[in-house]
Amino acid sequence: MASFREHPWLIEITSGPFVGPHAFAWTDSAIRVFEGTGLGAEEALAVVEAVDGLVRGHVAKVIAADRAQVRVDPEGRSFAAVQEGCLATRRIEAGRFEAIERLQAPFGPVEVFERALTWLLDGVEQRMAERVVERRSEVDTP
Protein backbone atom coordinates (compact mmCIF):
# COMPACT_ATOMS: atom_id res chain seq x y z
CA MET A 1 0.00 0.00 0.00
CA ALA A 2 2.90 2.36 0.71
CA SER A 3 3.99 2.32 -2.94
CA PHE A 4 0.49 3.23 -4.10
CA ARG A 5 0.24 6.03 -1.52
CA GLU A 6 3.62 7.41 -2.59
CA HIS A 7 2.66 7.13 -6.28
CA PRO A 8 -1.16 7.42 -6.39
CA TRP A 9 -1.17 7.55 -10.18
CA LEU A 10 -0.17 3.85 -10.19
CA ILE A 11 -3.67 2.77 -9.24
CA GLU A 12 -5.08 4.75 -12.16
CA ILE A 13 -2.71 3.45 -14.82
CA THR A 14 -2.82 -0.16 -13.65
CA SER A 15 -6.61 -0.40 -13.35
CA GLY A 16 -8.50 -1.35 -16.42
CA PRO A 17 -9.01 -4.07 -18.96
CA PHE A 18 -5.40 -4.35 -20.04
CA VAL A 19 -4.65 -7.25 -22.29
CA GLY A 20 -1.19 -7.89 -23.62
CA PRO A 21 1.84 -10.08 -23.17
CA HIS A 22 2.81 -8.61 -19.79
CA ALA A 23 -0.73 -8.93 -18.42
CA PHE A 24 -0.90 -12.53 -19.62
CA ALA A 25 2.53 -13.30 -18.14
CA TRP A 26 1.53 -11.80 -14.78
CA THR A 27 -1.78 -13.66 -14.72
CA ASP A 28 -0.15 -16.92 -15.78
CA SER A 29 2.47 -16.67 -13.03
CA ALA A 30 -0.20 -15.79 -10.45
CA ILE A 31 -2.31 -18.83 -11.39
CA ARG A 32 0.75 -21.11 -11.30
CA VAL A 33 1.35 -20.14 -7.67
CA PHE A 34 -1.63 -22.33 -6.84
CA GLU A 35 -0.42 -25.47 -8.61
CA GLY A 36 -0.50 -28.43 -6.25
CA THR A 37 -2.90 -26.72 -3.84
CA GLY A 38 -5.98 -28.61 -4.95
CA LEU A 39 -7.49 -25.57 -6.65
CA GLY A 40 -8.23 -25.75 -10.35
CA ALA A 41 -7.05 -23.02 -12.72
CA GLU A 42 -10.47 -21.32 -12.65
CA GLU A 43 -10.53 -21.29 -8.86
CA ALA A 44 -6.95 -20.00 -8.75
CA LEU A 45 -7.89 -17.19 -11.12
CA ALA A 46 -10.85 -16.34 -8.88
CA VAL A 47 -8.50 -16.08 -5.88
CA VAL A 48 -6.07 -13.90 -7.84
CA GLU A 49 -8.93 -11.63 -8.95
CA ALA A 50 -10.34 -11.44 -5.40
CA VAL A 51 -6.98 -10.43 -3.90
CA ASP A 52 -6.36 -7.98 -6.74
CA GLY A 53 -9.82 -6.47 -6.27
CA LEU A 54 -9.34 -6.16 -2.50
CA VAL A 55 -5.97 -4.45 -2.95
CA ARG A 56 -7.12 -2.07 -5.67
CA GLY A 57 -10.41 -1.24 -3.99
CA HIS A 58 -8.83 -0.52 -0.63
CA VAL A 59 -5.96 1.46 -2.11
CA ALA A 60 -8.37 3.55 -4.21
CA LYS A 61 -10.32 4.52 -1.07
CA VAL A 62 -7.15 5.35 0.86
CA ILE A 63 -5.81 7.48 -2.01
CA ALA A 64 -9.15 9.31 -2.27
CA ALA A 65 -9.00 10.04 1.48
CA ASP A 66 -5.38 11.20 1.19
CA ARG A 67 -6.31 13.53 -1.67
CA ALA A 68 -9.34 14.87 0.22
CA GLN A 69 -7.10 15.90 3.11
CA VAL A 70 -5.05 18.25 0.92
CA ARG A 71 -7.84 19.67 -1.23
CA VAL A 72 -9.72 22.79 -0.31
CA ASP A 73 -12.90 24.35 -1.61
CA PRO A 74 -12.99 27.83 -3.21
CA GLU A 75 -13.36 29.33 0.26
CA GLY A 76 -10.19 27.61 1.47
CA ARG A 77 -11.94 25.06 3.67
CA SER A 78 -10.60 21.51 3.86
CA PHE A 79 -12.76 18.51 3.03
CA ALA A 80 -12.86 17.61 6.74
CA ALA A 81 -14.08 21.11 7.63
CA VAL A 82 -16.79 21.01 4.97
CA GLN A 83 -17.87 17.53 6.03
CA GLU A 84 -17.96 18.49 9.72
CA GLY A 85 -20.01 21.58 8.87
CA CYS A 86 -22.46 19.51 6.88
CA LEU A 87 -22.87 16.93 9.65
CA ALA A 88 -23.27 19.65 12.28
CA THR A 89 -26.32 20.99 10.45
CA ARG A 90 -28.06 17.64 10.42
CA ARG A 91 -29.68 16.09 13.43
CA ILE A 92 -28.95 12.39 13.66
CA GLU A 93 -31.06 10.80 16.33
CA ALA A 94 -29.40 8.42 18.76
CA GLY A 95 -29.91 4.77 17.89
CA ARG A 96 -30.32 5.33 14.16
CA PHE A 97 -26.88 3.90 13.41
CA GLU A 98 -26.50 1.45 16.29
CA ALA A 99 -23.62 -0.56 14.85
CA ILE A 100 -21.58 2.58 14.20
CA GLU A 101 -22.37 3.89 17.67
CA ARG A 102 -20.86 0.71 19.16
CA LEU A 103 -17.47 1.38 17.54
CA GLN A 104 -14.89 2.12 20.19
CA ALA A 105 -11.79 2.80 18.15
CA PRO A 106 -12.14 2.14 14.41
CA PHE A 107 -9.10 0.61 12.74
CA GLY A 108 -6.86 2.69 10.55
CA PRO A 109 -6.62 1.97 6.81
CA VAL A 110 -3.57 -0.28 7.05
CA GLU A 111 -5.09 -2.43 9.79
CA VAL A 112 -8.41 -2.65 7.92
CA PHE A 113 -6.54 -3.85 4.83
CA GLU A 114 -4.40 -6.35 6.73
CA ARG A 115 -7.43 -7.83 8.50
CA ALA A 116 -9.47 -8.04 5.30
CA LEU A 117 -6.62 -9.73 3.46
CA THR A 118 -6.12 -12.17 6.33
CA TRP A 119 -9.84 -13.09 6.31
CA LEU A 120 -9.81 -13.55 2.55
CA LEU A 121 -6.68 -15.72 2.58
CA ASP A 122 -7.95 -17.74 5.57
CA GLY A 123 -10.99 -18.61 3.45
CA VAL A 124 -8.78 -19.58 0.51
CA GLU A 125 -6.67 -21.76 2.79
CA GLN A 126 -9.80 -23.46 4.13
CA ARG A 127 -11.06 -24.10 0.59
CA MET A 128 -7.70 -25.58 -0.45
CA ALA A 129 -7.81 -27.92 2.56
CA GLU A 130 -11.35 -28.97 1.62
CA ARG A 131 -10.24 -29.69 -1.94
CA VAL A 132 -7.43 -31.95 -0.68
CA VAL A 133 -9.94 -33.92 1.41
CA GLU A 134 -12.35 -34.13 -1.55
CA ARG A 135 -9.62 -35.41 -3.85
CA ARG A 136 -8.48 -38.00 -1.29
CA SER A 137 -12.01 -39.31 -0.92
CA GLU A 138 -12.35 -39.50 -4.73
CA VAL A 139 -9.17 -41.62 -4.90
CA ASP A 140 -10.26 -43.84 -2.00
CA THR A 141 -13.72 -44.47 -3.47
CA PRO A 142 -13.75 -47.75 -5.46
PDB file of N, CA and C in Angstrom, residues 56-134:
ATOM      1  N   ARG A  56      -6.802  -3.267  -4.889  1.00  0.00           N
ATOM      2  CA  ARG A  56      -7.115  -2.070  -5.673  1.00  0.00           C
ATOM      3  C   ARG A  56      -8.263  -1.264  -5.065  1.00  0.00           C
ATOM      4  N   GLY A  57      -9.292  -1.944  -4.595  1.00  0.00           N
ATOM      5  CA  GLY A  57     -10.412  -1.237  -3.990  1.00  0.00           C
ATOM      6  C   GLY A  57     -10.018  -0.495  -2.732  1.00  0.00           C
ATOM      7  N   HIS A  58      -9.252  -1.154  -1.880  1.00  0.00           N
ATOM      8  CA  HIS A  58      -8.835  -0.519  -0.634  1.00  0.00           C
ATOM      9  C   HIS A  58      -7.888   0.642  -0.912  1.00  0.00           C
ATOM     10  N   VAL A  59      -6.926   0.409  -1.792  1.00  0.00           N
ATOM     11  CA  VAL A  59      -5.965   1.463  -2.114  1.00  0.00           C
ATOM     12  C   VAL A  59      -6.674   2.670  -2.725  1.00  0.00           C
ATOM     13  N   ALA A  60      -7.641   2.433  -3.595  1.00  0.00           N
ATOM     14  CA  ALA A  60      -8.366   3.547  -4.210  1.00  0.00           C
ATOM     15  C   ALA A  60      -9.056   4.404  -3.154  1.00  0.00           C
ATOM     16  N   LYS A  61      -9.664   3.762  -2.133  1.00  0.00           N
ATOM     17  CA  LYS A  61     -10.316   4.522  -1.069  1.00  0.00           C
ATOM     18  C   LYS A  61      -9.307   5.299  -0.228  1.00  0.00           C
ATOM     19  N   VAL A  62      -8.176   4.685   0.067  1.00  0.00           N
ATOM     20  CA  VAL A  62      -7.146   5.354   0.864  1.00  0.00           C
ATOM     21  C   VAL A  62      -6.586   6.555   0.097  1.00  0.00           C
ATOM     22  N   ILE A  63      -6.337   6.375  -1.192  1.00  0.00           N
ATOM     23  CA  ILE A  63      -5.815   7.477  -2.006  1.00  0.00           C
ATOM     24  C   ILE A  63      -6.835   8.615  -2.079  1.00  0.00           C
ATOM     25  N   ALA A  64      -8.107   8.276  -2.239  1.00  0.00           N
ATOM     26  CA  ALA A  64      -9.147   9.311  -2.266  1.00  0.00           C
ATOM     27  C   ALA A  64      -9.170  10.082  -0.945  1.00  0.00           C
ATOM     28  N   ALA A  65      -9.027   9.376   0.175  1.00  0.00           N
ATOM     29  CA  ALA A  65      -9.001  10.038   1.484  1.00  0.00           C
ATOM     30  C   ALA A  65      -7.758  10.909   1.619  1.00  0.00           C
ATOM     31  N   ASP A  66      -6.606  10.403   1.149  1.00  0.00           N
ATOM     32  CA  ASP A  66      -5.376  11.200   1.191  1.00  0.00           C
ATOM     33  C   ASP A  66      -5.543  12.489   0.392  1.00  0.00           C
ATOM     34  N   ARG A  67      -6.118  12.364  -0.811  1.00  0.00           N
ATOM     35  CA  ARG A  67      -6.308  13.534  -1.669  1.00  0.00           C
ATOM     36  C   ARG A  67      -7.298  14.521  -1.045  1.00  0.00           C
ATOM     37  N   ALA A  68      -8.333  13.995  -0.401  1.00  0.00           N
ATOM     38  CA  ALA A  68      -9.338  14.867   0.221  1.00  0.00           C
ATOM     39  C   ALA A  68      -8.725  15.701   1.339  1.00  0.00           C
ATOM     40  N   GLN A  69      -7.719  15.169   2.009  1.00  0.00           N
ATOM     41  CA  GLN A  69      -7.096  15.900   3.109  1.00  0.00           C
ATOM     42  C   GLN A  69      -6.340  17.132   2.630  1.00  0.00           C
ATOM     43  N   VAL A  70      -5.853  17.114   1.404  1.00  0.00           N
ATOM     44  CA  VAL A  70      -5.053  18.248   0.924  1.00  0.00           C
ATOM     45  C   VAL A  70      -5.844  19.201   0.032  1.00  0.00           C
ATOM     46  N   ARG A  71      -7.024  18.804  -0.381  1.00  0.00           N
ATOM     47  CA  ARG A  71      -7.842  19.670  -1.234  1.00  0.00           C
ATOM     48  C   ARG A  71      -8.642  20.651  -0.389  1.00  0.00           C
ATOM     49  N   VAL A  72      -8.893  21.780  -0.973  1.00  0.00           N
ATOM     50  CA  VAL A  72      -9.720  22.789  -0.313  1.00  0.00           C
ATOM     51  C   VAL A  72     -10.775  23.280  -1.297  1.00  0.00           C
ATOM     52  N   ASP A  73     -11.861  23.806  -0.743  1.00  0.00           N
ATOM     53  CA  ASP A  73     -12.903  24.355  -1.609  1.00  0.00           C
ATOM     54  C   ASP A  73     -12.538  25.801  -1.962  1.00  0.00           C
ATOM     55  N   PRO A  74     -13.326  26.455  -2.797  1.00  0.00           N
ATOM     56  CA  PRO A  74     -12.988  27.829  -3.209  1.00  0.00           C
ATOM     57  C   PRO A  74     -12.852  28.809  -2.041  1.00  0.00           C
ATOM     58  N   GLU A  75     -13.447  28.465  -0.921  1.00  0.00           N
ATOM     59  CA  GLU A  75     -13.358  29.334   0.256  1.00  0.00           C
ATOM     60  C   GLU A  75     -12.169  28.989   1.140  1.00  0.00           C
ATOM     61  N   GLY A  76     -11.375  27.995   0.722  1.00  0.00           N
ATOM     62  CA  GLY A  76     -10.186  27.614   1.469  1.00  0.00           C
ATOM     63  C   GLY A  76     -10.426  26.609   2.580  1.00  0.00           C
ATOM     64  N   ARG A  77     -11.633  26.036   2.635  1.00  0.00           N
ATOM     65  CA  ARG A  77     -11.939  25.064   3.675  1.00  0.00           C
ATOM     66  C   ARG A  77     -11.514  23.666   3.225  1.00  0.00           C
ATOM     67  N   SER A  78     -10.984  22.888   4.161  1.00  0.00           N
ATOM     68  CA  SER A  78     -10.600  21.511   3.860  1.00  0.00           C
ATOM     69  C   SER A  78     -11.842  20.646   3.735  1.00  0.00           C
ATOM     70  N   PHE A  79     -11.652  19.465   3.147  1.00  0.00           N
ATOM     71  CA  PHE A  79     -12.758  18.511   3.027  1.00  0.00           C
ATOM     72  C   PHE A  79     -13.307  18.184   4.408  1.00  0.00           C
ATOM     73  N   ALA A  80     -12.417  17.953   5.382  1.00  0.00           N
ATOM     74  CA  ALA A  80     -12.864  17.608   6.740  1.00  0.00           C
ATOM     75  C   ALA A  80     -13.717  18.728   7.322  1.00  0.00           C
ATOM     76  N   ALA A  81     -13.311  19.981   7.100  1.00  0.00           N
ATOM     77  CA  ALA A  81     -14.078  21.108   7.634  1.00  0.00           C
ATOM     78  C   ALA A  81     -15.458  21.189   6.973  1.00  0.00           C
ATOM     79  N   VAL A  82     -15.513  20.974   5.676  1.00  0.00           N
ATOM     80  CA  VAL A  82     -16.793  21.009   4.968  1.00  0.00           C
ATOM     81  C   VAL A  82     -17.683  19.869   5.450  1.00  0.00           C
ATOM     82  N   GLN A  83     -17.099  18.687   5.585  1.00  0.00           N
ATOM     83  CA  GLN A  83     -17.875  17.526   6.033  1.00  0.00           C
ATOM     84  C   GLN A  83     -18.389  17.741   7.455  1.00  0.00           C
ATOM     85  N   GLU A  84     -17.532  18.235   8.338  1.00  0.00           N
ATOM     86  CA  GLU A  84     -17.961  18.485   9.715  1.00  0.00           C
ATOM     87  C   GLU A  84     -19.082  19.518   9.753  1.00  0.00           C
ATOM     88  N   GLY A  85     -18.965  20.560   8.934  1.00  0.00           N
ATOM     89  CA  GLY A  85     -20.005  21.580   8.874  1.00  0.00           C
ATOM     90  C   GLY A  85     -21.322  21.008   8.398  1.00  0.00           C
ATOM     91  N   CYS A  86     -21.247  20.148   7.411  1.00  0.00           N
ATOM     92  CA  CYS A  86     -22.465  19.507   6.881  1.00  0.00           C
ATOM     93  C   CYS A  86     -23.113  18.625   7.945  1.00  0.00           C
ATOM     94  N   LEU A  87     -22.317  17.824   8.622  1.00  0.00           N
ATOM     95  CA  LEU A  87     -22.869  16.933   9.649  1.00  0.00           C
ATOM     96  C   LEU A  87     -23.423  17.717  10.831  1.00  0.00           C
ATOM     97  N   ALA A  88     -22.808  18.852  11.145  1.00  0.00           N
ATOM     98  CA  ALA A  88     -23.267  19.650  12.282  1.00  0.00           C
ATOM     99  C   ALA A  88     -24.654  20.239  12.033  1.00  0.00           C
ATOM    100  N   THR A  89     -25.012  20.407  10.762  1.00  0.00           N
ATOM    101  CA  THR A  89     -26.322  20.994  10.453  1.00  0.00           C
ATOM    102  C   THR A  89     -27.421  19.948  10.369  1.00  0.00           C
ATOM    103  N   ARG A  90     -27.071  18.701  10.520  1.00  0.00           N
ATOM    104  CA  ARG A  90     -28.064  17.636  10.420  1.00  0.00           C
ATOM    105  C   ARG A  90     -28.207  16.935  11.771  1.00  0.00           C
ATOM    106  N   ARG A  91     -29.416  16.774  12.165  1.00  0.00           N
ATOM    107  CA  ARG A  91     -29.678  16.091  13.428  1.00  0.00           C
ATOM    108  C   ARG A  91     -29.764  14.594  13.152  1.00  0.00           C
ATOM    109  N   ILE A  92     -28.915  13.852  13.790  1.00  0.00           N
ATOM    110  CA  ILE A  92     -28.946  12.394  13.664  1.00  0.00           C
ATOM    111  C   ILE A  92     -29.360  11.850  15.024  1.00  0.00           C
ATOM    112  N   GLU A  93     -30.528  11.274  15.056  1.00  0.00           N
ATOM    113  CA  GLU A  93     -31.063  10.797  16.326  1.00  0.00           C
ATOM    114  C   GLU A  93     -30.286   9.572  16.824  1.00  0.00           C
ATOM    115  N   ALA A  94     -30.105   9.532  18.133  1.00  0.00           N
ATOM    116  CA  ALA A  94     -29.399   8.416  18.761  1.00  0.00           C
ATOM    117  C   ALA A  94     -30.118   7.111  18.445  1.00  0.00           C
ATOM    118  N   GLY A  95     -29.361   6.079  18.180  1.00  0.00           N
ATOM    119  CA  GLY A  95     -29.914   4.771  17.890  1.00  0.00           C
ATOM    120  C   GLY A  95     -30.173   4.509  16.427  1.00  0.00           C
ATOM    121  N   ARG A  96     -30.059   5.527  15.593  1.00  0.00           N
ATOM    122  CA  ARG A  96     -30.320   5.328  14.164  1.00  0.00           C
ATOM    123  C   ARG A  96     -29.240   4.470  13.514  1.00  0.00           C
ATOM    124  N   PHE A  97     -28.011   4.662  13.956  1.00  0.00           N
ATOM    125  CA  PHE A  97     -26.884   3.905  13.412  1.00  0.00           C
ATOM    126  C   PHE A  97     -26.220   3.143  14.558  1.00  0.00           C
ATOM    127  N   GLU A  98     -26.938   2.159  15.082  1.00  0.00           N
ATOM    128  CA  GLU A  98     -26.504   1.449  16.288  1.00  0.00           C
ATOM    129  C   GLU A  98     -25.146   0.782  16.148  1.00  0.00           C
ATOM    130  N   ALA A  99     -24.900   0.133  15.023  1.00  0.00           N
ATOM    131  CA  ALA A  99     -23.616  -0.562  14.851  1.00  0.00           C
ATOM    132  C   ALA A  99     -22.460   0.429  14.867  1.00  0.00           C
ATOM    133  N   ILE A 100     -22.636   1.568  14.221  1.00  0.00           N
ATOM    134  CA  ILE A 100     -21.581   2.583  14.204  1.00  0.00           C
ATOM    135  C   ILE A 100     -21.379   3.157  15.602  1.00  0.00           C
ATOM    136  N   GLU A 101     -22.472   3.344  16.320  1.00  0.00           N
ATOM    137  CA  GLU A 101     -22.371   3.889  17.674  1.00  0.00           C
ATOM    138  C   GLU A 101     -21.591   2.963  18.600  1.00  0.00           C
ATOM    139  N   ARG A 102     -21.587   1.669  18.311  1.00  0.00           N
ATOM    140  CA  ARG A 102     -20.856   0.711  19.163  1.00  0.00           C
ATOM    141  C   ARG A 102     -19.355   0.717  18.902  1.00  0.00           C
ATOM    142  N   LEU A 103     -18.910   1.351  17.831  1.00  0.00           N
ATOM    143  CA  LEU A 103     -17.474   1.383  17.536  1.00  0.00           C
ATOM    144  C   LEU A 103     -16.732   2.118  18.638  1.00  0.00           C
ATOM    145  N   GLN A 104     -15.703   1.499  19.150  1.00  0.00           N
ATOM    146  CA  GLN A 104     -14.892   2.124  20.194  1.00  0.00           C
ATOM    147  C   GLN A 104     -13.719   2.891  19.599  1.00  0.00           C
ATOM    148  N   ALA A 105     -12.953   2.200  18.787  1.00  0.00           N
ATOM    149  CA  ALA A 105     -11.786   2.802  18.152  1.00  0.00           C
ATOM    150  C   ALA A 105     -11.627   2.153  16.785  1.00  0.00           C
ATOM    151  N   PRO A 106     -12.231   2.745  15.752  1.00  0.00           N
ATOM    152  CA  PRO A 106     -12.140   2.137  14.415  1.00  0.00           C
ATOM    153  C   PRO A 106     -10.681   1.954  13.990  1.00  0.00           C
ATOM    154  N   PHE A 107     -10.446   0.897  13.229  1.00  0.00           N
ATOM    155  CA  PHE A 107      -9.103   0.609  12.744  1.00  0.00           C
ATOM    156  C   PHE A 107      -8.690   1.635  11.706  1.00  0.00           C
ATOM    157  N   GLY A 108      -7.390   1.845  11.604  1.00  0.00           N
ATOM    158  CA  GLY A 108      -6.857   2.693  10.548  1.00  0.00           C
ATOM    159  C   GLY A 108      -6.839   1.926   9.232  1.00  0.00           C
ATOM    160  N   PRO A 109      -6.545   2.611   8.129  1.00  0.00           N
ATOM    161  CA  PRO A 109      -6.623   1.974   6.814  1.00  0.00           C
ATOM    162  C   PRO A 109      -5.684   0.787   6.630  1.00  0.00           C
ATOM    163  N   VAL A 110      -4.510   0.837   7.210  1.00  0.00           N
ATOM    164  CA  VAL A 110      -3.567  -0.280   7.054  1.00  0.00           C
ATOM    165  C   VAL A 110      -4.085  -1.501   7.799  1.00  0.00           C
ATOM    166  N   GLU A 111      -4.579  -1.294   9.022  1.00  0.00           N
ATOM    167  CA  GLU A 111      -5.088  -2.427   9.791  1.00  0.00           C
ATOM    168  C   GLU A 111      -6.355  -3.008   9.157  1.00  0.00           C
ATOM    169  N   VAL A 112      -7.213  -2.156   8.620  1.00  0.00           N
ATOM    170  CA  VAL A 112      -8.410  -2.651   7.924  1.00  0.00           C
ATOM    171  C   VAL A 112      -7.979  -3.543   6.767  1.00  0.00           C
ATOM    172  N   PHE A 113      -7.022  -3.075   5.973  1.00  0.00           N
ATOM    173  CA  PHE A 113      -6.544  -3.850   4.831  1.00  0.00           C
ATOM    174  C   PHE A 113      -5.937  -5.174   5.273  1.00  0.00           C
ATOM    175  N   GLU A 114      -5.062  -5.129   6.269  1.00  0.00           N
ATOM    176  CA  GLU A 114      -4.400  -6.351   6.731  1.00  0.00           C
ATOM    177  C   GLU A 114      -5.413  -7.363   7.246  1.00  0.00           C
ATOM    178  N   ARG A 115      -6.402  -6.910   7.987  1.00  0.00           N
ATOM    179  CA  ARG A 115      -7.427  -7.834   8.501  1.00  0.00           C
ATOM    180  C   ARG A 115      -8.265  -8.408   7.365  1.00  0.00           C
ATOM    181  N   ALA A 116      -8.665  -7.566   6.427  1.00  0.00           N
ATOM    182  CA  ALA A 116      -9.473  -8.044   5.298  1.00  0.00           C
ATOM    183  C   ALA A 116      -8.700  -9.068   4.477  1.00  0.00           C
ATOM    184  N   LEU A 117      -7.436  -8.789   4.231  1.00  0.00           N
ATOM    185  CA  LEU A 117      -6.616  -9.727   3.457  1.00  0.00           C
ATOM    186  C   LEU A 117      -6.446 -11.040   4.216  1.00  0.00           C
ATOM    187  N   THR A 118      -6.248 -10.959   5.513  1.00  0.00           N
ATOM    188  CA  THR A 118      -6.125 -12.171   6.332  1.00  0.00           C
ATOM    189  C   THR A 118      -7.401 -12.997   6.253  1.00  0.00           C
ATOM    190  N   TRP A 119      -8.562 -12.356   6.387  1.00  0.00           N
ATOM    191  CA  TRP A 119      -9.840 -13.088   6.314  1.00  0.00           C
ATOM    192  C   TRP A 119     -10.008 -13.733   4.955  1.00  0.00           C
ATOM    193  N   LEU A 120      -9.678 -13.009   3.902  1.00  0.00           N
ATOM    194  CA  LEU A 120      -9.805 -13.549   2.553  1.00  0.00           C
ATOM    195  C   LEU A 120      -8.892 -14.758   2.378  1.00  0.00           C
ATOM    196  N   LEU A 121      -7.638 -14.618   2.768  1.00  0.00           N
ATOM    197  CA  LEU A 121      -6.685 -15.721   2.583  1.00  0.00           C
ATOM    198  C   LEU A 121      -6.983 -16.898   3.502  1.00  0.00           C
ATOM    199  N   ASP A 122      -7.525 -16.631   4.698  1.00  0.00           N
ATOM    200  CA  ASP A 122      -7.952 -17.737   5.568  1.00  0.00           C
ATOM    201  C   ASP A 122      -9.031 -18.564   4.873  1.00  0.00           C
ATOM    202  N   GLY A 123      -9.952 -17.900   4.196  1.00  0.00           N
ATOM    203  CA  GLY A 123     -10.992 -18.605   3.455  1.00  0.00           C
ATOM    204  C   GLY A 123     -10.425 -19.415   2.301  1.00  0.00           C
ATOM    205  N   VAL A 124      -9.440 -18.859   1.607  1.00  0.00           N
ATOM    206  CA  VAL A 124      -8.784 -19.581   0.508  1.00  0.00           C
ATOM    207  C   VAL A 124      -8.077 -20.813   1.063  1.00  0.00           C
ATOM    208  N   GLU A 125      -7.375 -20.636   2.176  1.00  0.00           N
ATOM    209  CA  GLU A 125      -6.672 -21.761   2.791  1.00  0.00           C
ATOM    210  C   GLU A 125      -7.655 -22.862   3.186  1.00  0.00           C
ATOM    211  N   GLN A 126      -8.787 -22.472   3.752  1.00  0.00           N
ATOM    212  CA  GLN A 126      -9.802 -23.459   4.133  1.00  0.00           C
ATOM    213  C   GLN A 126     -10.314 -24.189   2.898  1.00  0.00           C
ATOM    214  N   ARG A 127     -10.564 -23.466   1.819  1.00  0.00           N
ATOM    215  CA  ARG A 127     -11.061 -24.101   0.594  1.00  0.00           C
ATOM    216  C   ARG A 127     -10.024 -25.057   0.018  1.00  0.00           C
ATOM    217  N   MET A 128      -8.752 -24.679   0.058  1.00  0.00           N
ATOM    218  CA  MET A 128      -7.703 -25.580  -0.446  1.00  0.00           C
ATOM    219  C   MET A 128      -7.656 -26.857   0.382  1.00  0.00           C
ATOM    220  N   ALA A 129      -7.805 -26.739   1.698  1.00  0.00           N
ATOM    221  CA  ALA A 129      -7.814 -27.922   2.565  1.00  0.00           C
ATOM    222  C   ALA A 129      -9.015 -28.814   2.241  1.00  0.00           C
ATOM    223  N   GLU A 130     -10.168 -28.199   1.988  1.00  0.00           N
ATOM    224  CA  GLU A 130     -11.355 -28.969   1.620  1.00  0.00           C
ATOM    225  C   GLU A 130     -11.145 -29.710   0.308  1.00  0.00           C
ATOM    226  N   ARG A 131     -10.487 -29.054  -0.640  1.00  0.00           N
ATOM    227  CA  ARG A 131     -10.238 -29.688  -1.942  1.00  0.00           C
ATOM    228  C   ARG A 131      -9.322 -30.900  -1.789  1.00  0.00           C
ATOM    229  N   VAL A 132      -8.329 -30.815  -0.916  1.00  0.00           N
ATOM    230  CA  VAL A 132      -7.431 -31.952  -0.681  1.00  0.00           C
ATOM    231  C   VAL A 132      -8.227 -33.122  -0.130  1.00  0.00           C
ATOM    232  N   VAL A 133      -9.106 -32.868   0.826  1.00  0.00           N
ATOM    233  CA  VAL A 133      -9.941 -33.923   1.405  1.00  0.00           C
ATOM    234  C   VAL A 133     -10.859 -34.500   0.335  1.00  0.00           C
ATOM    235  N   GLU A 134     -11.467 -33.646  -0.480  1.00  0.00           N
ATOM    236  CA  GLU A 134     -12.354 -34.126  -1.548  1.00  0.00           C
ATOM    237  C   GLU A 134     -11.593 -35.027  -2.521  1.00  0.00           C
TER     238      GLU A 134
END
